[in-house]
Coordinates of C-alpha atoms in Angstrom, one line a residue:
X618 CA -122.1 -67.8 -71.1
X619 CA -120.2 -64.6 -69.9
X620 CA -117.8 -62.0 -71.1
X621 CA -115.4 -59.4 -69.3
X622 CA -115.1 -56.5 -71.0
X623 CA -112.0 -54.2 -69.8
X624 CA -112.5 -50.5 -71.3
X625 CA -109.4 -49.1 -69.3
X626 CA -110.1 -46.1 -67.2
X627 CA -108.7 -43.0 -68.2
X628 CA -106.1 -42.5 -71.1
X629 CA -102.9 -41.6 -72.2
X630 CA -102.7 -37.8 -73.4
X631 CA -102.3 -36.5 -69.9
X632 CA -105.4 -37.7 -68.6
X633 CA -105.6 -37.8 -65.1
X634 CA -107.0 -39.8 -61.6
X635 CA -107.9 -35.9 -60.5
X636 CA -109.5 -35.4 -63.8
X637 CA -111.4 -38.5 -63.7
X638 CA -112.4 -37.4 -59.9
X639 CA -114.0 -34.6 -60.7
X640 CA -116.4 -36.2 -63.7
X641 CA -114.0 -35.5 -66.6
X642 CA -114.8 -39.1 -67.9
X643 CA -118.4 -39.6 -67.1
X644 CA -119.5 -39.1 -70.9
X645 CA -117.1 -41.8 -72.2
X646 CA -117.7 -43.6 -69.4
X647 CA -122.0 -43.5 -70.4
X648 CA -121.3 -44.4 -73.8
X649 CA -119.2 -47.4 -73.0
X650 CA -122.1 -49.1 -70.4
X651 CA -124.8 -47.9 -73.5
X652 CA -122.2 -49.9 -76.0
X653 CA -122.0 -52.6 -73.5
X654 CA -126.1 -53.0 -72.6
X655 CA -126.8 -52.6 -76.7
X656 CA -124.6 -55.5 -77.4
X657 CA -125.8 -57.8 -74.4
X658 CA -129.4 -56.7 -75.3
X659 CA -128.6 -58.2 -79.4
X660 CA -128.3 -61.6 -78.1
X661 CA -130.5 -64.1 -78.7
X662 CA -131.2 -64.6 -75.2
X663 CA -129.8 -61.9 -73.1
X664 CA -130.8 -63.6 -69.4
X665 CA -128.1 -66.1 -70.4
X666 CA -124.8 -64.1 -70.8
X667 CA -123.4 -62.7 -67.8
X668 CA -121.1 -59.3 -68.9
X669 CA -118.8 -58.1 -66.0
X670 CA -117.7 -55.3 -66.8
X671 CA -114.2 -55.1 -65.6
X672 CA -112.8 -51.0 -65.8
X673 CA -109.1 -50.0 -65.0
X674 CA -108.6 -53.9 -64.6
X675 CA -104.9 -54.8 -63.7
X676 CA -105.0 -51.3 -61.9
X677 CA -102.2 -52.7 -59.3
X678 CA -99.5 -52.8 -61.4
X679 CA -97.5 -49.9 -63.5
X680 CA -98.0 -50.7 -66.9
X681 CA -101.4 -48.5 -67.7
X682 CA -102.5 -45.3 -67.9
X683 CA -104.9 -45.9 -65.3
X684 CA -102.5 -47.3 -62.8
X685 CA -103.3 -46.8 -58.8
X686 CA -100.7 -45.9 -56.7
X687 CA -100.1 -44.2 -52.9
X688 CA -100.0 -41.0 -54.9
X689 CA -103.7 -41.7 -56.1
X690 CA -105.7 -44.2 -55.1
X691 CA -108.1 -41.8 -53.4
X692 CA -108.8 -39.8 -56.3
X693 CA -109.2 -43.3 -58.1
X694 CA -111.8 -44.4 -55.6
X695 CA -113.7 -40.9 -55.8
X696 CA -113.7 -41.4 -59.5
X697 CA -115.0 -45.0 -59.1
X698 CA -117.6 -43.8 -57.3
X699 CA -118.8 -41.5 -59.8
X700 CA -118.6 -44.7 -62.1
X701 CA -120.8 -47.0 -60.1
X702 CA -123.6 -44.4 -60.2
X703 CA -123.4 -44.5 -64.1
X704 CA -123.3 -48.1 -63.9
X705 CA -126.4 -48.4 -62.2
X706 CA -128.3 -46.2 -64.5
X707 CA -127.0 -47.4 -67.8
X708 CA -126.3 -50.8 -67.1
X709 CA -127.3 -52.0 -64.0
X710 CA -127.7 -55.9 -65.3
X711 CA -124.2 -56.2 -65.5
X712 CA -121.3 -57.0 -62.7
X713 CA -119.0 -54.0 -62.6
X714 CA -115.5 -56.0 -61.4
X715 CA -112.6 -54.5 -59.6
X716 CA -109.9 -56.6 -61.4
X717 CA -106.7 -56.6 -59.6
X718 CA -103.4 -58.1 -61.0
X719 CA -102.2 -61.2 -58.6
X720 CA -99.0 -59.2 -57.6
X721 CA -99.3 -55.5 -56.8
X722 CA -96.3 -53.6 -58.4
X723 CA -94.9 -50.4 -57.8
X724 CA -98.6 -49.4 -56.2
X725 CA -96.3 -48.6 -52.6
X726 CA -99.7 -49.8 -50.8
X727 CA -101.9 -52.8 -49.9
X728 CA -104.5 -52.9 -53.2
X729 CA -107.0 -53.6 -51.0
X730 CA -107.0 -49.6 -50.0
X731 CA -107.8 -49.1 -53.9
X732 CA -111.1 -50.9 -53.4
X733 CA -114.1 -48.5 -52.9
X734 CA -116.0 -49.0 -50.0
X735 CA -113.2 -50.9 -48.3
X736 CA -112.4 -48.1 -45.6
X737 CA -116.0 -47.7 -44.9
X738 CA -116.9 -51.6 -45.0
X739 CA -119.2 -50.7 -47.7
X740 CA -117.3 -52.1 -50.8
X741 CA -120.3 -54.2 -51.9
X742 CA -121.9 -51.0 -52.5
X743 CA -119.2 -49.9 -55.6
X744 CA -118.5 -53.6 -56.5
X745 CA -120.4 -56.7 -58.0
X746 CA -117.9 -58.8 -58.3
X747 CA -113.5 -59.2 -57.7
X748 CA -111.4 -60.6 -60.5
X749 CA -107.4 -61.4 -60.7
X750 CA -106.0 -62.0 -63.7
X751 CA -103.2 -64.5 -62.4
X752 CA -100.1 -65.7 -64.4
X753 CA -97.5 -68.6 -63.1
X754 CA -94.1 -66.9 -63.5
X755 CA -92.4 -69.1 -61.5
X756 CA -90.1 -72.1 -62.0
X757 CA -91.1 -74.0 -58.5
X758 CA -94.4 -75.0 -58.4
X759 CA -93.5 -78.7 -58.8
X760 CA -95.4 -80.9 -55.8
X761 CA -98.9 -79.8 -53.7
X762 CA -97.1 -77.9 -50.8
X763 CA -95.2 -75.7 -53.7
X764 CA -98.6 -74.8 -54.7
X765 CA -99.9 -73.9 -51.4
X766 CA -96.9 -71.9 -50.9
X767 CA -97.8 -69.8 -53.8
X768 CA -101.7 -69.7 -53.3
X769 CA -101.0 -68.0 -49.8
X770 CA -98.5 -65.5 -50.7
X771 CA -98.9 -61.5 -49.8
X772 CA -97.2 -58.7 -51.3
X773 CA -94.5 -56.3 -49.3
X774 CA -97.3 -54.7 -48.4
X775 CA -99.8 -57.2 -46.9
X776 CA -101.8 -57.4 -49.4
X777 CA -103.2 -60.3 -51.3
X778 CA -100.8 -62.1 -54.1
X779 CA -101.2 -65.8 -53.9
X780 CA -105.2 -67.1 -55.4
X781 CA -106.4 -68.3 -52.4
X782 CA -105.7 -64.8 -50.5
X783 CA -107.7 -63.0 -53.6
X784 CA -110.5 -65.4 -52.8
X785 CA -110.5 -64.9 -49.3
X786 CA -110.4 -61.0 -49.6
X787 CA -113.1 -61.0 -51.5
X788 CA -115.5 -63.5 -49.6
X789 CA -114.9 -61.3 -47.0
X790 CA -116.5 -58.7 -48.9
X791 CA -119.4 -60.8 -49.1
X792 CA -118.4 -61.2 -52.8
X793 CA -117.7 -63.6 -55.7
X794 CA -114.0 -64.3 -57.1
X795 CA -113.6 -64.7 -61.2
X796 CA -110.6 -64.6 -62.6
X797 CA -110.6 -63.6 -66.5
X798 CA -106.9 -63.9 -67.0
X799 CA -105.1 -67.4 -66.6
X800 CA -101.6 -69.0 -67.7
X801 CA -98.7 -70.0 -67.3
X802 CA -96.6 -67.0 -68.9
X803 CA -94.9 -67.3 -71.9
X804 CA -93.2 -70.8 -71.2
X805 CA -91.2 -68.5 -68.7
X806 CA -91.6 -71.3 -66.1
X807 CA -91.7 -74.4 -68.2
X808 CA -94.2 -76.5 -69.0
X809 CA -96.2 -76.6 -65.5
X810 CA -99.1 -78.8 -65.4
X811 CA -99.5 -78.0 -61.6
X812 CA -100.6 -74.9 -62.6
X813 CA -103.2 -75.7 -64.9
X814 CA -104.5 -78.3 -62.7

């Protein structure tokens, strides 16, 4: 079995991507792998549950504290960074996931720049695993070439949208693709069983 757990990044209060840079975070950030590993180690068999452990998830979009923008994403990838080491010293038998939202909005650059590593080649270095959380908000995915319409898309940017351009980013990185949130949203579409298929 597996779980994602998504323990944000930084926080409201005028916390910052500068902050979190320059190690503002890294005590939080130890307690929440030591949290993590205590409750993976409870289980009855601990080898069998896979626990990715998916921080600042959604960070493509503008909805969180810990959102990534053009304005930031370099001080998000040095604090990332910082994060990985901790990882590896408190937790190092989980997955730490970079978990993008399907459509990158108001980030004003391809996500993939967000990804540590990325400009250096080296992204399987910071990251164990990709993630998008991907929700159908669309009223036209009625017949197979809809779909692969949809799976294919990229941002105004470039950068991935569509499922099938997540998976390929991320196999290019050498690297698996799970995606821990799925739906159609809200009914907003209709009933779409193309989707769920």
């Amino acid at each position: 079995s597996s779980i994602d757990v998504g323990p944000g990044y930084i926080g409201r209060n005028g916390e910052t991507m500068a902050q979190a840079a320059a190690g503002a975070y890294e005590a939080r950030w130890t307690q929440t792998f030591r949290t993590a590993r205590s409750w993976w180690q409870s289980r009855r068999d601990p080898s069998k549950v896979t626990v990715f452990m998916s921080f600042a998830h959604e960070l493509n979009g503008n909805w969180y504290p810990w959102s990534v923008n053009s304005g930031n994403y370099q001080q998000f990838i040095t604090g990332w960074k910082r994060l990985r080491v901790i990882h590896l010293r408190e937790f190092p038998e989980s997955l730490l996931t970079f978990n993008a939202n399907a459509q990158s909005i108001g980030a004003g650059l391809d996500w993939r720049r967000m990804v540590p590593g990325y400009a250096e080649g080296k992204v399987k270095d910071f990251v164990d695993c990709g993630a998008v959380d991907y929700y159908n908000y669309t009223s036209t995915l009625d017949s197979a070439s809809a779909w692969q319409t949809h799976i294919n898309r990229v941002d105004q940017w470039g950068g991935p949208w569509g499922l099938e351009k997540h998976r390929q980013f991320w196999e290019s990185c050498g690297l698996p693709l799970t995606i821990p949130e799925w739906s159609n949203h809200k009914g907003d579409a209709g009933d779409k069983p193309l989707f769920a298929q």
